[in-house]
PDB file of C-alpha atoms in Angstrom:
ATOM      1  CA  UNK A   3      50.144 155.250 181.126  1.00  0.00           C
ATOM      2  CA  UNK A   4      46.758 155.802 180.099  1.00  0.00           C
ATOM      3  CA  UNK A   5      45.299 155.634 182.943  1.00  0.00           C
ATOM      4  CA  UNK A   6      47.924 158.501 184.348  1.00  0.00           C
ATOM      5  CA  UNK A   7      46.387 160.592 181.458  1.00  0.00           C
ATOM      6  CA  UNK A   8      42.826 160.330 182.198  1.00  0.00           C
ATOM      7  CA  UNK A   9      43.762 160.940 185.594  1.00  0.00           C
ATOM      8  CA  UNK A  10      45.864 164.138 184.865  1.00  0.00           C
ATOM      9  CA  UNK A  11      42.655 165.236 182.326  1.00  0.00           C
ATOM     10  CA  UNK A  12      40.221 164.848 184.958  1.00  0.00           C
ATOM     11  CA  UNK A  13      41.701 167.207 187.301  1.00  0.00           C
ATOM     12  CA  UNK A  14      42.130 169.991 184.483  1.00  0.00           C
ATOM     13  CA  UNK A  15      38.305 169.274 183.982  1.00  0.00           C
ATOM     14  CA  UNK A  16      37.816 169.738 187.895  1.00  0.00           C
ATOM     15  CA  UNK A  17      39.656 172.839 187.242  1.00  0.00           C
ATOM     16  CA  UNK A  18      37.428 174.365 184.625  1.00  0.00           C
ATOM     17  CA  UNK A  19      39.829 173.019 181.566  1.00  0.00           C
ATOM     18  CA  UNK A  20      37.304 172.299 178.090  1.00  0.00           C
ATOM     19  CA  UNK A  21      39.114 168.046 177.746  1.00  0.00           C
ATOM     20  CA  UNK A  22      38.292 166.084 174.317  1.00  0.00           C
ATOM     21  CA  UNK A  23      39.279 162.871 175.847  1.00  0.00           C
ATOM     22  CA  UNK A  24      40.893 161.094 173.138  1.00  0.00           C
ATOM     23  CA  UNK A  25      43.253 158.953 176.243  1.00  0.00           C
ATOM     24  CA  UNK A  26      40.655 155.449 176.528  1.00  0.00           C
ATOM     25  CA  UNK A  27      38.990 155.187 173.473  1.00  0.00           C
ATOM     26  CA  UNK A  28      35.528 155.179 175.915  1.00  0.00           C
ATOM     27  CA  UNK A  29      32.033 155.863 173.558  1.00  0.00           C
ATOM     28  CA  UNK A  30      31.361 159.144 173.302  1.00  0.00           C
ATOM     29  CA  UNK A  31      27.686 158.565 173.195  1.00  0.00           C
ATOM     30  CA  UNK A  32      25.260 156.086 174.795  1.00  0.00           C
ATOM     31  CA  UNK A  33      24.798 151.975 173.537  1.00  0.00           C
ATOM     32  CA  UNK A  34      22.270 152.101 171.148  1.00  0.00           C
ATOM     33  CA  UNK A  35      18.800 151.602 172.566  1.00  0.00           C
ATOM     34  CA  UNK A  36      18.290 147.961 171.450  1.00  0.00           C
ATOM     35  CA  UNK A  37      21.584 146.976 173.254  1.00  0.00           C
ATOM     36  CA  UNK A  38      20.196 148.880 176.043  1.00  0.00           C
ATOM     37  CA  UNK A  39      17.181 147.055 176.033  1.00  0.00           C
ATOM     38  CA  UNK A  40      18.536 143.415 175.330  1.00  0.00           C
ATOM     39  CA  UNK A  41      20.826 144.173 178.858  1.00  0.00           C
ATOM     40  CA  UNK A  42      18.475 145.392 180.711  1.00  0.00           C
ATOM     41  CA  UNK A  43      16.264 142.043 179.431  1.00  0.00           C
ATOM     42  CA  UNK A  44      19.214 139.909 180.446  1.00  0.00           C
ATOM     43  CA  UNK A  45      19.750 141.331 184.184  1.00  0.00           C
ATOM     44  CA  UNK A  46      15.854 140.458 184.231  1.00  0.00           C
ATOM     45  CA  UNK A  47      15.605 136.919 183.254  1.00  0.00           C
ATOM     46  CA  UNK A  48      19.314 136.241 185.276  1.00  0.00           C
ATOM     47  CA  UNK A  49      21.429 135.059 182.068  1.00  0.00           C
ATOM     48  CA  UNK A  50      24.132 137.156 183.216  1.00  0.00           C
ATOM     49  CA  UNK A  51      27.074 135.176 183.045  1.00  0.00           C
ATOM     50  CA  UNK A  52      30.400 133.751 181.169  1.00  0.00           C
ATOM     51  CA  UNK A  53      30.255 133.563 177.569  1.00  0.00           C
ATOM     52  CA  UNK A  54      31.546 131.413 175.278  1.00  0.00           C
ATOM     53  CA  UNK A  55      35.170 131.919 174.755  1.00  0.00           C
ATOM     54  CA  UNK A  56      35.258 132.399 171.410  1.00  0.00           C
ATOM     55  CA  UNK A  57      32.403 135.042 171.689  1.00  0.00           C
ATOM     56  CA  UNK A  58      28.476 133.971 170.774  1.00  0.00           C
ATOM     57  CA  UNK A  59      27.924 131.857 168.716  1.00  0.00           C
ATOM     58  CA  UNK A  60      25.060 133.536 166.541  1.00  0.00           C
ATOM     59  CA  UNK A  61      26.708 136.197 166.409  1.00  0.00           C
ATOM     60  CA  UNK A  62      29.809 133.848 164.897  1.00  0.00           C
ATOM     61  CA  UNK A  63      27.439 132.487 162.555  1.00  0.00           C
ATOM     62  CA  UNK A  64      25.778 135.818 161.409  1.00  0.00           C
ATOM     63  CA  UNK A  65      29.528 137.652 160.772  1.00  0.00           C
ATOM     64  CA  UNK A  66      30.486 133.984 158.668  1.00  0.00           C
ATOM     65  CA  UNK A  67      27.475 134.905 156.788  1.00  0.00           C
ATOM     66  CA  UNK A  68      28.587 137.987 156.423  1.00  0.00           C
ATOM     67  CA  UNK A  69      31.565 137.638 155.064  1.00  0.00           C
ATOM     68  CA  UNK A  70      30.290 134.804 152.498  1.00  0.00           C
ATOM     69  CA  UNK A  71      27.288 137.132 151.063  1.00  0.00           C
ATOM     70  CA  UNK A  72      29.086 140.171 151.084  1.00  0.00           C
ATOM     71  CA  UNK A  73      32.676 139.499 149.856  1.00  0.00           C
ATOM     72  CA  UNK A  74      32.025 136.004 148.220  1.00  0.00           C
ATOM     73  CA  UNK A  75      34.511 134.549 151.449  1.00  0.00           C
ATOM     74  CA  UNK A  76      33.644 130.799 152.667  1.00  0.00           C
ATOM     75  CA  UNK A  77      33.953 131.421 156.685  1.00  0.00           C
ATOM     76  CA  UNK A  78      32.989 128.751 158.732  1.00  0.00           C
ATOM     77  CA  UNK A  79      31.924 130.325 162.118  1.00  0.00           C
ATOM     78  CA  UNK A  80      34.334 127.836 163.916  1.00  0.00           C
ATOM     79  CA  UNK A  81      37.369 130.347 161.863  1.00  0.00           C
ATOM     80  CA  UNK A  82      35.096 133.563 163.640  1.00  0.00           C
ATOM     81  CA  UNK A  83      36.570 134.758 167.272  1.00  0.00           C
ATOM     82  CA  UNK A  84      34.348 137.555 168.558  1.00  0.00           C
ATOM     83  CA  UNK A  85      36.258 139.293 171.470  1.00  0.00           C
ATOM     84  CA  UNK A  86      34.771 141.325 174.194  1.00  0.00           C
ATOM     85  CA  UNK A  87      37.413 143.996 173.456  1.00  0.00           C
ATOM     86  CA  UNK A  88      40.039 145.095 171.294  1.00  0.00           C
ATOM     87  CA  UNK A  89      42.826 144.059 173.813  1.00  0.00           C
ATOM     88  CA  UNK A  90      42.292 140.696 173.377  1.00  0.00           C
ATOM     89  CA  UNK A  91      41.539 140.968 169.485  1.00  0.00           C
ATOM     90  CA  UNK A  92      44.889 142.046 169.211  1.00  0.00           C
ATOM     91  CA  UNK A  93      46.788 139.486 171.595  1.00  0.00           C
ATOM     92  CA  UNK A  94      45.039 136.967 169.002  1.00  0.00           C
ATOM     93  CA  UNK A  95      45.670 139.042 166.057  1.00  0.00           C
ATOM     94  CA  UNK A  96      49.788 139.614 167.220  1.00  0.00           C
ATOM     95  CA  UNK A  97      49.865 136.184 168.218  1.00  0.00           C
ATOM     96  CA  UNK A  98      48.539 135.150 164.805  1.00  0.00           C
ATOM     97  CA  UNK A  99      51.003 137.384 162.826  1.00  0.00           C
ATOM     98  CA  UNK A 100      54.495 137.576 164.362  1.00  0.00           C
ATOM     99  CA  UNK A 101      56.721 134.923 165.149  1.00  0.00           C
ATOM    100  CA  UNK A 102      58.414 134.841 168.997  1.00  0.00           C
ATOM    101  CA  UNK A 103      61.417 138.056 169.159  1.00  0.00           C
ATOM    102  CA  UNK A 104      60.443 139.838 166.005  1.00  0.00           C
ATOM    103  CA  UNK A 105      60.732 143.662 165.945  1.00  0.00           C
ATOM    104  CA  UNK A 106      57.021 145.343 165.486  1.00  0.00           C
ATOM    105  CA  UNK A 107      57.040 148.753 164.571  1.00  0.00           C
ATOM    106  CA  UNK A 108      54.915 151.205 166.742  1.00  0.00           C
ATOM    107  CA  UNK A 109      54.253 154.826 166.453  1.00  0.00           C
ATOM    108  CA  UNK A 110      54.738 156.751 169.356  1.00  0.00           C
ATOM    109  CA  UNK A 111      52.410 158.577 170.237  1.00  0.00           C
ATOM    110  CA  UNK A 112      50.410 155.811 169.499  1.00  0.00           C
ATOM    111  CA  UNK A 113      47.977 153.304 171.563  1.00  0.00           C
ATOM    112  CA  UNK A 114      49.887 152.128 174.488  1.00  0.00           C
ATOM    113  CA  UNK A 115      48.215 148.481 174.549  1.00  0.00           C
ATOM    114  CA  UNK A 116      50.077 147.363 171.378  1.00  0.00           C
ATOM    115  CA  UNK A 117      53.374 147.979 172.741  1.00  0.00           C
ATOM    116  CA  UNK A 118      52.620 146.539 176.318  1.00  0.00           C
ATOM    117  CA  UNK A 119      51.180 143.256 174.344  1.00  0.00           C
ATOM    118  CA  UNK A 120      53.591 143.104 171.911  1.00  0.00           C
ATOM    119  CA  UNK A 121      56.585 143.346 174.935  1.00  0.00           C
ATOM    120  CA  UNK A 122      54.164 140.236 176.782  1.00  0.00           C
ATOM    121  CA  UNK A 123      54.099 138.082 173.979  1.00  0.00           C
ATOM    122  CA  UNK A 124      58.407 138.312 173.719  1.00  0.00           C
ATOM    123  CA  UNK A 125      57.892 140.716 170.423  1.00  0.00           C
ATOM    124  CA  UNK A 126      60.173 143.592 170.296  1.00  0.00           C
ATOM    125  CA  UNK A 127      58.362 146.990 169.539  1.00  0.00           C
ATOM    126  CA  UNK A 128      60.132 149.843 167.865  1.00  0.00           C
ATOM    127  CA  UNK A 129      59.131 153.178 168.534  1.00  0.00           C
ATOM    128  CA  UNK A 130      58.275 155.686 165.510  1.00  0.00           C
ATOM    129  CA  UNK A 131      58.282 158.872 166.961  1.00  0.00           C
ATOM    130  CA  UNK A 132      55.289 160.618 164.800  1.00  0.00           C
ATOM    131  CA  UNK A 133      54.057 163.892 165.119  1.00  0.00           C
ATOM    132  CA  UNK A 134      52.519 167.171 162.945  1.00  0.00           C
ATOM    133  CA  UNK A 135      55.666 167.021 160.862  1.00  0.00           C
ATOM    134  CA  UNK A 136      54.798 163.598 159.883  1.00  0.00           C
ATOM    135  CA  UNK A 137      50.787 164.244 160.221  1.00  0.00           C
ATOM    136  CA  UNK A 138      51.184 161.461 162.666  1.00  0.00           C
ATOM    137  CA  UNK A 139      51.633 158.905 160.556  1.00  0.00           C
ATOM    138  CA  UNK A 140      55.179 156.665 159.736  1.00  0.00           C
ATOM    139  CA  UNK A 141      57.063 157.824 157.128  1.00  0.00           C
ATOM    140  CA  UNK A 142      59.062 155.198 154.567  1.00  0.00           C
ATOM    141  CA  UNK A 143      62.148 157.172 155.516  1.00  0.00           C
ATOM    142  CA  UNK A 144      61.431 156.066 159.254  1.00  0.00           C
ATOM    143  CA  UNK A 145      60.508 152.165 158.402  1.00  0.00           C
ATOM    144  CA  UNK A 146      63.939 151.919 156.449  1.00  0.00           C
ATOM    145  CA  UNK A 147      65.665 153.611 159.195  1.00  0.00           C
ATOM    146  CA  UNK A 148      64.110 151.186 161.580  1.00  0.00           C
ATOM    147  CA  UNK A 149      64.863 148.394 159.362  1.00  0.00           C
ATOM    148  CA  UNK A 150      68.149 148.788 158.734  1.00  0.00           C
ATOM    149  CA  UNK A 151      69.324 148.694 162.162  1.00  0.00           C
ATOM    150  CA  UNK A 152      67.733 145.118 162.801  1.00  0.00           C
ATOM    151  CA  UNK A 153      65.391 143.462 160.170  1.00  0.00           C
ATOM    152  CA  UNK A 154      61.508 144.214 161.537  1.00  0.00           C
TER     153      UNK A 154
END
């Protein structure tokens, strides 16, 4: 679905169309230069490769830290899962929260990733249908409705 959008944005760019592309949720601007530098630094010395799969570990550590000096939280960095992306933040994140069949509510339009993960994972999502009327956000009125018809 996304991917139809870009597509279909693309071609009115081709076509002399002005496109905020709002369809990927791609950077708008470069990696900062550091980043830039610490790749580039990597592809040199060949340590291109897997991570670990709960993401690296100093950076674990550091966001544990984190957490304990700015909020007063004890973390451990074994409770820390750094993910290379937000699609698989959220698989953990869903899987964490919902229990097999429930009924998510999802606003429509809305990113399509959390329905197509929630439907994976055997959760039901419920389409909101938002829009200017709403200032595309859920309204109470629409949670009730959706809750009435089968507990979410």
């Amino acid at each position: 679905m996304a991917m139809d959008v870009l597509r279909d944005a693309k071609a009115l760019e081709r076509a002399g169309r002005s496109i905020i592309h709002l369809e990927l949720g791609e950077p708008g601007v470069a990696a900062p230069r550091p980043v830039r530098e610490a790749a580039a630094e990597s592809l040199r010395n060949g340590s291109i490769g897997y991570g670990e799969a709960l993401g690296d570990a100093p950076l674990r550590d550091r966001i544990a830290r984190h957490y304990r000096e700015r909020y007063g939280v004890d973390v451990t960095p074994d409770r820390v899962i750094a993910t290379t992306g937000s699609s698989g933040g959220f698989l953990l994140a869903f899987l964490a929260a919902f229990d097999p069949g429930a009924r998510i509510a999802v606003t429509a339009p809305g990113y399509p990733a959390y329905a197509n993960i929630l439907s994976a994972l055997g959760l039901e999502p419920v389409l909101l249908d938002i829009g200017e009327e709403t200032r595309f956000a859920p309204t109470a009125a629409m949670l009730e409705a959706a809750h009435h018809d089968r507990k979410l």
